[in-house]
PDB file of C-alpha atoms in Angstrom:
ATOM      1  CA  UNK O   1      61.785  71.708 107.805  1.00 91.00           C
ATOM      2  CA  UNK O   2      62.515  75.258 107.227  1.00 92.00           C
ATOM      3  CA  UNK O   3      65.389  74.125 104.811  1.00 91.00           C
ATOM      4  CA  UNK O   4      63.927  71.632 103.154  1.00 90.00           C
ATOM      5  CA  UNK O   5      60.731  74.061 102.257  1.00 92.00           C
ATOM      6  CA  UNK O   6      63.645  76.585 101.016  1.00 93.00           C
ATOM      7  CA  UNK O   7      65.296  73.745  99.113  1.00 93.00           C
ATOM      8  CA  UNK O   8      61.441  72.846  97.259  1.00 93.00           C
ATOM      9  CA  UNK O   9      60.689  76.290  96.354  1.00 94.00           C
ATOM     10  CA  UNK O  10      64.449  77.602  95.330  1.00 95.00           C
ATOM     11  CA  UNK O  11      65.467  73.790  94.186  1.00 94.00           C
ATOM     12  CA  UNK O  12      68.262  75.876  92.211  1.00 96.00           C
ATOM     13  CA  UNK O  13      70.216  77.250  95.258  1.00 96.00           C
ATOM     14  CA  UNK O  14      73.543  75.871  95.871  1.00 96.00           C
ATOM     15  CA  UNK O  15      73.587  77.623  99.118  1.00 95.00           C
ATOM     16  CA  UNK O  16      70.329  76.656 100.767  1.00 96.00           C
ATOM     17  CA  UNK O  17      71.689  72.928  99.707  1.00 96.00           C
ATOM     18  CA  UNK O  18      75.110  74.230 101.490  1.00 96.00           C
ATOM     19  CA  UNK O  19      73.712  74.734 104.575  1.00 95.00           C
ATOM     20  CA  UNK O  20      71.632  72.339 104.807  1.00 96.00           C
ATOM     21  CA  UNK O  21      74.572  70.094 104.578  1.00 96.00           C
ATOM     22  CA  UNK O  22      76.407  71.836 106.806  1.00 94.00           C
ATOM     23  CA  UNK O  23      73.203  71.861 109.473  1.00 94.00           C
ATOM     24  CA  UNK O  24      72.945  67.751 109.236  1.00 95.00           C
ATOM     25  CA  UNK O  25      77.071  67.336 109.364  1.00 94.00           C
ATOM     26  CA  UNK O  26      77.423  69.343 112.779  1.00 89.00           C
ATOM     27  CA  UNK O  27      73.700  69.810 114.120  1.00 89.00           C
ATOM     28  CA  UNK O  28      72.153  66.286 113.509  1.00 92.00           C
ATOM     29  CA  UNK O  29      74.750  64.181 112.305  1.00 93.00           C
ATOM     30  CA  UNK O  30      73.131  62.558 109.690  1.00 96.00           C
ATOM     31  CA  UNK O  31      76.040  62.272 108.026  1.00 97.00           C
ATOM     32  CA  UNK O  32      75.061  60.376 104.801  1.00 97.00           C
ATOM     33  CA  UNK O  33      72.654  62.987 103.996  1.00 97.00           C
ATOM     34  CA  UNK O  34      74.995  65.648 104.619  1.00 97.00           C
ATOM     35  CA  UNK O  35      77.330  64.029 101.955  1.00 97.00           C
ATOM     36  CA  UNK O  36      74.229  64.214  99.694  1.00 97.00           C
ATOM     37  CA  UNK O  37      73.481  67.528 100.349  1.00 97.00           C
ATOM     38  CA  UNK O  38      77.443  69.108 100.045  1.00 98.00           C
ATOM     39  CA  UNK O  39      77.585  67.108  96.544  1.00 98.00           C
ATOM     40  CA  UNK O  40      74.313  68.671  95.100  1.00 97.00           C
ATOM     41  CA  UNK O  41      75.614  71.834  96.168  1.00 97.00           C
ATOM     42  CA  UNK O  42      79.269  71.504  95.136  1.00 98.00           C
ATOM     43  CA  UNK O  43      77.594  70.391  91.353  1.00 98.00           C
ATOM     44  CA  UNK O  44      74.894  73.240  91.642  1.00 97.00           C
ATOM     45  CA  UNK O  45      78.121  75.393  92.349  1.00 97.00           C
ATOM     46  CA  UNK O  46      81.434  74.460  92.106  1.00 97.00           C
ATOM     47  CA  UNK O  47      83.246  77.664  93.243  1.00 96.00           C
ATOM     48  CA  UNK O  48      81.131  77.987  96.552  1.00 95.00           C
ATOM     49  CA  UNK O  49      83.904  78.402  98.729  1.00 95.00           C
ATOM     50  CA  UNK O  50      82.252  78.296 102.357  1.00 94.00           C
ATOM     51  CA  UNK O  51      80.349  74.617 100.883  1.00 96.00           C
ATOM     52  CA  UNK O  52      83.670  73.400  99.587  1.00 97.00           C
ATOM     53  CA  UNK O  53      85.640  74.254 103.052  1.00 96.00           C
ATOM     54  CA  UNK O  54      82.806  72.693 105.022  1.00 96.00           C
ATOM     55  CA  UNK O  55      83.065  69.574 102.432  1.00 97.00           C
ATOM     56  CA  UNK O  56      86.548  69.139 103.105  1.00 97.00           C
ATOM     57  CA  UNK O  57      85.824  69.331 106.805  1.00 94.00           C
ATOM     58  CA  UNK O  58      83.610  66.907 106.929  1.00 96.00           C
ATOM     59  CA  UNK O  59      85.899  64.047 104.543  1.00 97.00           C
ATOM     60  CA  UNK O  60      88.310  64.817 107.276  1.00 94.00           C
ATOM     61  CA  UNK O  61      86.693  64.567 110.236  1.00 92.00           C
ATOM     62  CA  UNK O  62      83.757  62.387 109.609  1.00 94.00           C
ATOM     63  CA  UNK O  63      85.271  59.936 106.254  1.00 96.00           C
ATOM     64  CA  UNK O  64      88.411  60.177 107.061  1.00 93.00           C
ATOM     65  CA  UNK O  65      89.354  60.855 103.504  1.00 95.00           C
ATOM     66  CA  UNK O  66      92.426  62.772 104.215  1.00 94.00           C
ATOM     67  CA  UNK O  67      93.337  63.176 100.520  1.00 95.00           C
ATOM     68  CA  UNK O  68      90.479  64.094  99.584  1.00 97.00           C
ATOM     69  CA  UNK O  69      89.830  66.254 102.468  1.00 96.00           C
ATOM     70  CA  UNK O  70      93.570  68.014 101.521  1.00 96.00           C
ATOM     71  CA  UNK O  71      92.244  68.812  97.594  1.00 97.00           C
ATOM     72  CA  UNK O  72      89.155  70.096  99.073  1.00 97.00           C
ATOM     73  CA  UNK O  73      90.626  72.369 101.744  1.00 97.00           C
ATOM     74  CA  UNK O  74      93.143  73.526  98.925  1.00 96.00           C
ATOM     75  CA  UNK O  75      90.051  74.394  96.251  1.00 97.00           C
ATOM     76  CA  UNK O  76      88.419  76.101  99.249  1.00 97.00           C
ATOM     77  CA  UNK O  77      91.685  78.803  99.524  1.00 96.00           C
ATOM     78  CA  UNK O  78      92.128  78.697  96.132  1.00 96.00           C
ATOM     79  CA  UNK O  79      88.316  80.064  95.961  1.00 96.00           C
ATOM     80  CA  UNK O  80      88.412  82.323  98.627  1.00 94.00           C
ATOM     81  CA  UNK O  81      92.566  83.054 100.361  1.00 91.00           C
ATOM     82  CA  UNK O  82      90.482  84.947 103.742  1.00 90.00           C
ATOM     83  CA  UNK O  83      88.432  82.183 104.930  1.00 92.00           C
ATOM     84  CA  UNK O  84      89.371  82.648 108.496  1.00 94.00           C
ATOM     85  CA  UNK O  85      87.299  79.255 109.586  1.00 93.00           C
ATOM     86  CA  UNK O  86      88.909  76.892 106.508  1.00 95.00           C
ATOM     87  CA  UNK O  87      92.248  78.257 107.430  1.00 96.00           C
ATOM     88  CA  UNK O  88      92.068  77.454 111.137  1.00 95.00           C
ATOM     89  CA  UNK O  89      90.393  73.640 110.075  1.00 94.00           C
ATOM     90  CA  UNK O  90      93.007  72.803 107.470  1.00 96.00           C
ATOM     91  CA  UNK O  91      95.724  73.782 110.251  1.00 96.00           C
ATOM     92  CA  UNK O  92      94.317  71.259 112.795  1.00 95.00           C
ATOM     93  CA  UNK O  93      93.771  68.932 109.555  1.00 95.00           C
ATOM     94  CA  UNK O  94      97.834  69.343 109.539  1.00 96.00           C
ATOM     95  CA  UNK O  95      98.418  69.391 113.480  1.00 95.00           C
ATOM     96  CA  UNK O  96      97.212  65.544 113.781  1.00 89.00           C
ATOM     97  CA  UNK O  97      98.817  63.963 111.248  1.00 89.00           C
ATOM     98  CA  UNK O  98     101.693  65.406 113.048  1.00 91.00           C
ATOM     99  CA  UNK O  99     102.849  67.883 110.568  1.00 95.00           C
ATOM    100  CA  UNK O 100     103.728  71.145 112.853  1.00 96.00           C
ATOM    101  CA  UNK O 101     105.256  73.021 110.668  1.00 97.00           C
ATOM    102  CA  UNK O 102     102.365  73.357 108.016  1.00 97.00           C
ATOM    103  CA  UNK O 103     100.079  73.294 111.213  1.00 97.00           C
ATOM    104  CA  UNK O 104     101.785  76.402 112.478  1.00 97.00           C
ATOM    105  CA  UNK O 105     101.317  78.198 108.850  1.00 97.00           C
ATOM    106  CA  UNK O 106      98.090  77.844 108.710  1.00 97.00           C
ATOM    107  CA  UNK O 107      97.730  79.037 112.664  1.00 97.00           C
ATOM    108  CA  UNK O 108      99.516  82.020 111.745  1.00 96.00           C
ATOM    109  CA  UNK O 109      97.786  82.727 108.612  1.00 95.00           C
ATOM    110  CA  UNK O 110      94.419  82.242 110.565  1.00 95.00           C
ATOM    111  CA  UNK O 111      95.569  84.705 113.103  1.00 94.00           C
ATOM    112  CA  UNK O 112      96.391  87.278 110.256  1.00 93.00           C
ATOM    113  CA  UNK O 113      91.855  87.852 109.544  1.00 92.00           C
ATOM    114  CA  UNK O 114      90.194  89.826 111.704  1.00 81.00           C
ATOM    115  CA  UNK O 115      89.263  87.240 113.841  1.00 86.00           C
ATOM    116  CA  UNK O 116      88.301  89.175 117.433  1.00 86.00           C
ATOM    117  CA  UNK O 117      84.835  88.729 117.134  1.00 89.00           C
ATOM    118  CA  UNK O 118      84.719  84.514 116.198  1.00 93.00           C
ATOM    119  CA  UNK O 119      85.190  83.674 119.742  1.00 95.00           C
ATOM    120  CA  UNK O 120      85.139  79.923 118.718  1.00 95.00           C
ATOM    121  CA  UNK O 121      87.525  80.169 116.139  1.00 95.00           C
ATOM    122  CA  UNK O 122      89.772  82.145 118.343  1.00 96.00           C
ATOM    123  CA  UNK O 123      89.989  79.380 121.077  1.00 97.00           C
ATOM    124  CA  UNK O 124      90.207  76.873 118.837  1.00 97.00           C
ATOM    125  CA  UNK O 125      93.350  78.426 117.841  1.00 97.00           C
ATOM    126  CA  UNK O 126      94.634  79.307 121.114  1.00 98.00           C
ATOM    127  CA  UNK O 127      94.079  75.294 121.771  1.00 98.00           C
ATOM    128  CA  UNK O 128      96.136  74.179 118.680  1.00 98.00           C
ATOM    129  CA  UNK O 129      99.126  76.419 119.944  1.00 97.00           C
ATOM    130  CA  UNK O 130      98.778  75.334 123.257  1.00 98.00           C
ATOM    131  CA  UNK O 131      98.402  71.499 123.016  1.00 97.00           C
ATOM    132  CA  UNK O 132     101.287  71.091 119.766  1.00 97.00           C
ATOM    133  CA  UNK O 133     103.940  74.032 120.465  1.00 97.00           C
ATOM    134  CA  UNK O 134     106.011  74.054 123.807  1.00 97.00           C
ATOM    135  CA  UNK O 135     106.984  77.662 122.521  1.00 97.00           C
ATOM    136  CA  UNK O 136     103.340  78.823 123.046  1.00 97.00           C
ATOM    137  CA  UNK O 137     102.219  76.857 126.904  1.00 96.00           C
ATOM    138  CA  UNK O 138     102.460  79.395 128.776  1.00 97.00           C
ATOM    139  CA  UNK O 139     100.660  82.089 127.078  1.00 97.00           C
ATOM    140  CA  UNK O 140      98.601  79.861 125.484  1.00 97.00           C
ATOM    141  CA  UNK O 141      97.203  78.695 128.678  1.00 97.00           C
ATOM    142  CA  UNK O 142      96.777  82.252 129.872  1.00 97.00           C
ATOM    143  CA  UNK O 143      94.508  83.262 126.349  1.00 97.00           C
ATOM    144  CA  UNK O 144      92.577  79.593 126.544  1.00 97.00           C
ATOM    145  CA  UNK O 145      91.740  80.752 130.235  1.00 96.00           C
ATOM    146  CA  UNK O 146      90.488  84.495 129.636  1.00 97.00           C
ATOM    147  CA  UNK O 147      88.548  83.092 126.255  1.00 97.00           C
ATOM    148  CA  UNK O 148      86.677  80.293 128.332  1.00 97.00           C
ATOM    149  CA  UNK O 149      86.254  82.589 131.279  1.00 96.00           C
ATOM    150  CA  UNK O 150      84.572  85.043 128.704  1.00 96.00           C
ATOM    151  CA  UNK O 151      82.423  82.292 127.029  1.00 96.00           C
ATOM    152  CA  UNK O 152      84.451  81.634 123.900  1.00 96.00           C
ATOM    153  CA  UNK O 153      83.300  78.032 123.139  1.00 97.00           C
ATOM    154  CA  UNK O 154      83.387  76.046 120.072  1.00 94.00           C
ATOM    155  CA  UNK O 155      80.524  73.466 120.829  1.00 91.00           C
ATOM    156  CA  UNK O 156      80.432  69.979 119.167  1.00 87.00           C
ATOM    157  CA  UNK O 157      84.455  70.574 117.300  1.00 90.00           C
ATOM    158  CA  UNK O 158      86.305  67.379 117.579  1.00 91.00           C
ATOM    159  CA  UNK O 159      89.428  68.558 119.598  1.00 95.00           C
ATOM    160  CA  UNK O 160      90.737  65.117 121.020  1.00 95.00           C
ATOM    161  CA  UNK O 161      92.605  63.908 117.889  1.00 94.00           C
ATOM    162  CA  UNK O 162      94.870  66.930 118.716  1.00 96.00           C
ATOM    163  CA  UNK O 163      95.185  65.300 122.292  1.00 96.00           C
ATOM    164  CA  UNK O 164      96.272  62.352 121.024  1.00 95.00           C
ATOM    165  CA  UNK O 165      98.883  63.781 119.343  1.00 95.00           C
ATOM    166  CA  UNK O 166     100.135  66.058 122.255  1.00 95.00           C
ATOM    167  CA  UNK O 167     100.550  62.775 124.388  1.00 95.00           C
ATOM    168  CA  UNK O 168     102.660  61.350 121.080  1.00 94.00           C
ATOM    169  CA  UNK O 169     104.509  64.481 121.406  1.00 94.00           C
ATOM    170  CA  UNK O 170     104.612  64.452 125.154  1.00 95.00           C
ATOM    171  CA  UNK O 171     102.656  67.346 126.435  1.00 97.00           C
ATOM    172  CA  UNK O 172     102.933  67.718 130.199  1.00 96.00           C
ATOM    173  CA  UNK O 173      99.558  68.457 130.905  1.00 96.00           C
ATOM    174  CA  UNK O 174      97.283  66.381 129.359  1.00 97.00           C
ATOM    175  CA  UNK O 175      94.421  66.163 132.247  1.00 96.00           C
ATOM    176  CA  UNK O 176      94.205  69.723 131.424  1.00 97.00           C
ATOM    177  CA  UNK O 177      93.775  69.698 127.894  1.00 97.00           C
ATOM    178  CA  UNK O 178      91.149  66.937 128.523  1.00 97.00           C
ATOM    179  CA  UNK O 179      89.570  69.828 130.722  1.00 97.00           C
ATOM    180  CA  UNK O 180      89.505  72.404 128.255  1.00 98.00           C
ATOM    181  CA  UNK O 181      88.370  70.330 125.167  1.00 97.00           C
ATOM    182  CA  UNK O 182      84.952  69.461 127.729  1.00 97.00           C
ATOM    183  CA  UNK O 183      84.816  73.475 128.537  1.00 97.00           C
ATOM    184  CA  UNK O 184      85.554  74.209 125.000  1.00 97.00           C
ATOM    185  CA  UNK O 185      82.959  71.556 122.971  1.00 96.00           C
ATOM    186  CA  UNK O 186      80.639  70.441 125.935  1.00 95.00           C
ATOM    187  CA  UNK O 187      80.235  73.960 127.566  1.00 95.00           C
ATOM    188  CA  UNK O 188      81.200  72.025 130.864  1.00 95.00           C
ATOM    189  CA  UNK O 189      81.428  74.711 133.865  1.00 95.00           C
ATOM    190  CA  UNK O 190      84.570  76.688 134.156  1.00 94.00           C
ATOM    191  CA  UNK O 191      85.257  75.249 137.752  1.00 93.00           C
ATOM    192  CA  UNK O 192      86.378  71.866 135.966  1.00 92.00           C
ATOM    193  CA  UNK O 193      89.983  73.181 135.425  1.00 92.00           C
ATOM    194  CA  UNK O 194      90.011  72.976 139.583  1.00 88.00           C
ATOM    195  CA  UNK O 195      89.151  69.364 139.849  1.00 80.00           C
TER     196      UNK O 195
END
């Protein structure tokens, strides 16, 4: 309600219609509405680089538009090069179609923001290392464990297509992935990694 009142009295602002969209895409999945609301935003505002990250987010995970998705993650950098959150999405956006080595760019790149204080970013990352790149298990086990235990959580993020993959690629410990994506998204109690 509170966005929709904003939207009637500031009808002009490509960000209240931004957030909106972003609030019905991960909050209440209304996810034809959303696509409403990032379009009147993106034509309000073209070079709104947060909306047009989101946007690209969303034809990934929710369309499945992976072209698409790929021009609108690309306009997003182009807009804005430090958008720690777009950086870390378009990596996973790489990581499941199986593309490492583009996945691990953008991982790294991610990694170069100051990214200490977006706990959910930061264990999102930690998760992509650990579930696509044998290099990284056994640290990345070790950071995924002190960033749960401290409350790092990333509630509602689609992590399983990256589990897919890692059973493609034949990770050896897939229960525990499955663990960490419910502690990670669900907030499920830490004591799940004993069971």
């Amino acid at each position: 309600k509170i966005y929709e009142s904003g939207i009637m009295e500031f009808p002009k602002s490509a960000e209240l219609y931004g957030w909106y969209a972003i609030f019905l895409h991960g909050v209440r999945k209304e996810y034809d509405k959303a696509e409403e609301y990032y379009k009147k935003a993106l034509e309000l505002d073209p070079n709104l680089a947060a909306t047009t990250g989101s946007y690209a987010n969303f034809l990934h995970s929710v369309r499945k538009e992976y072209g698409r998705a790929e021009e609108y993650y690309k306009k997003a950098l182009e807009l804005d090069q430090n958008m720690a959150n777009t950086t870390g999405n378009y990596a996973q956006f790489f990581l499941i179609k199986g593309d490492k080595e583009k996945g691990k760019e953008y991982i790294n790149k991610a990694f170069t923001f100051n990214i200490d204080d977006n706990k959910s970013l930061l264990v999102e990352l930690w998760f992509y290392r650990y579930v696509h790149f044998p290099e990284w298990y056994e640290e990345g086990y070790k950071r995924l464990l002190e960033l749960v235990k401290n409350g790092a959580r990333s509630i509602g993020w689609n992590l399983k297509p990256n589990i897919e993959q890692a059973k493609k690629d034949g990770h050896p410990h897939i229960d525990l992935l499955y663990k960490f994506d419910k502690i990670i998204t669900e907030d499920a109690p830490i004591d799940v990694l004993d069971k």
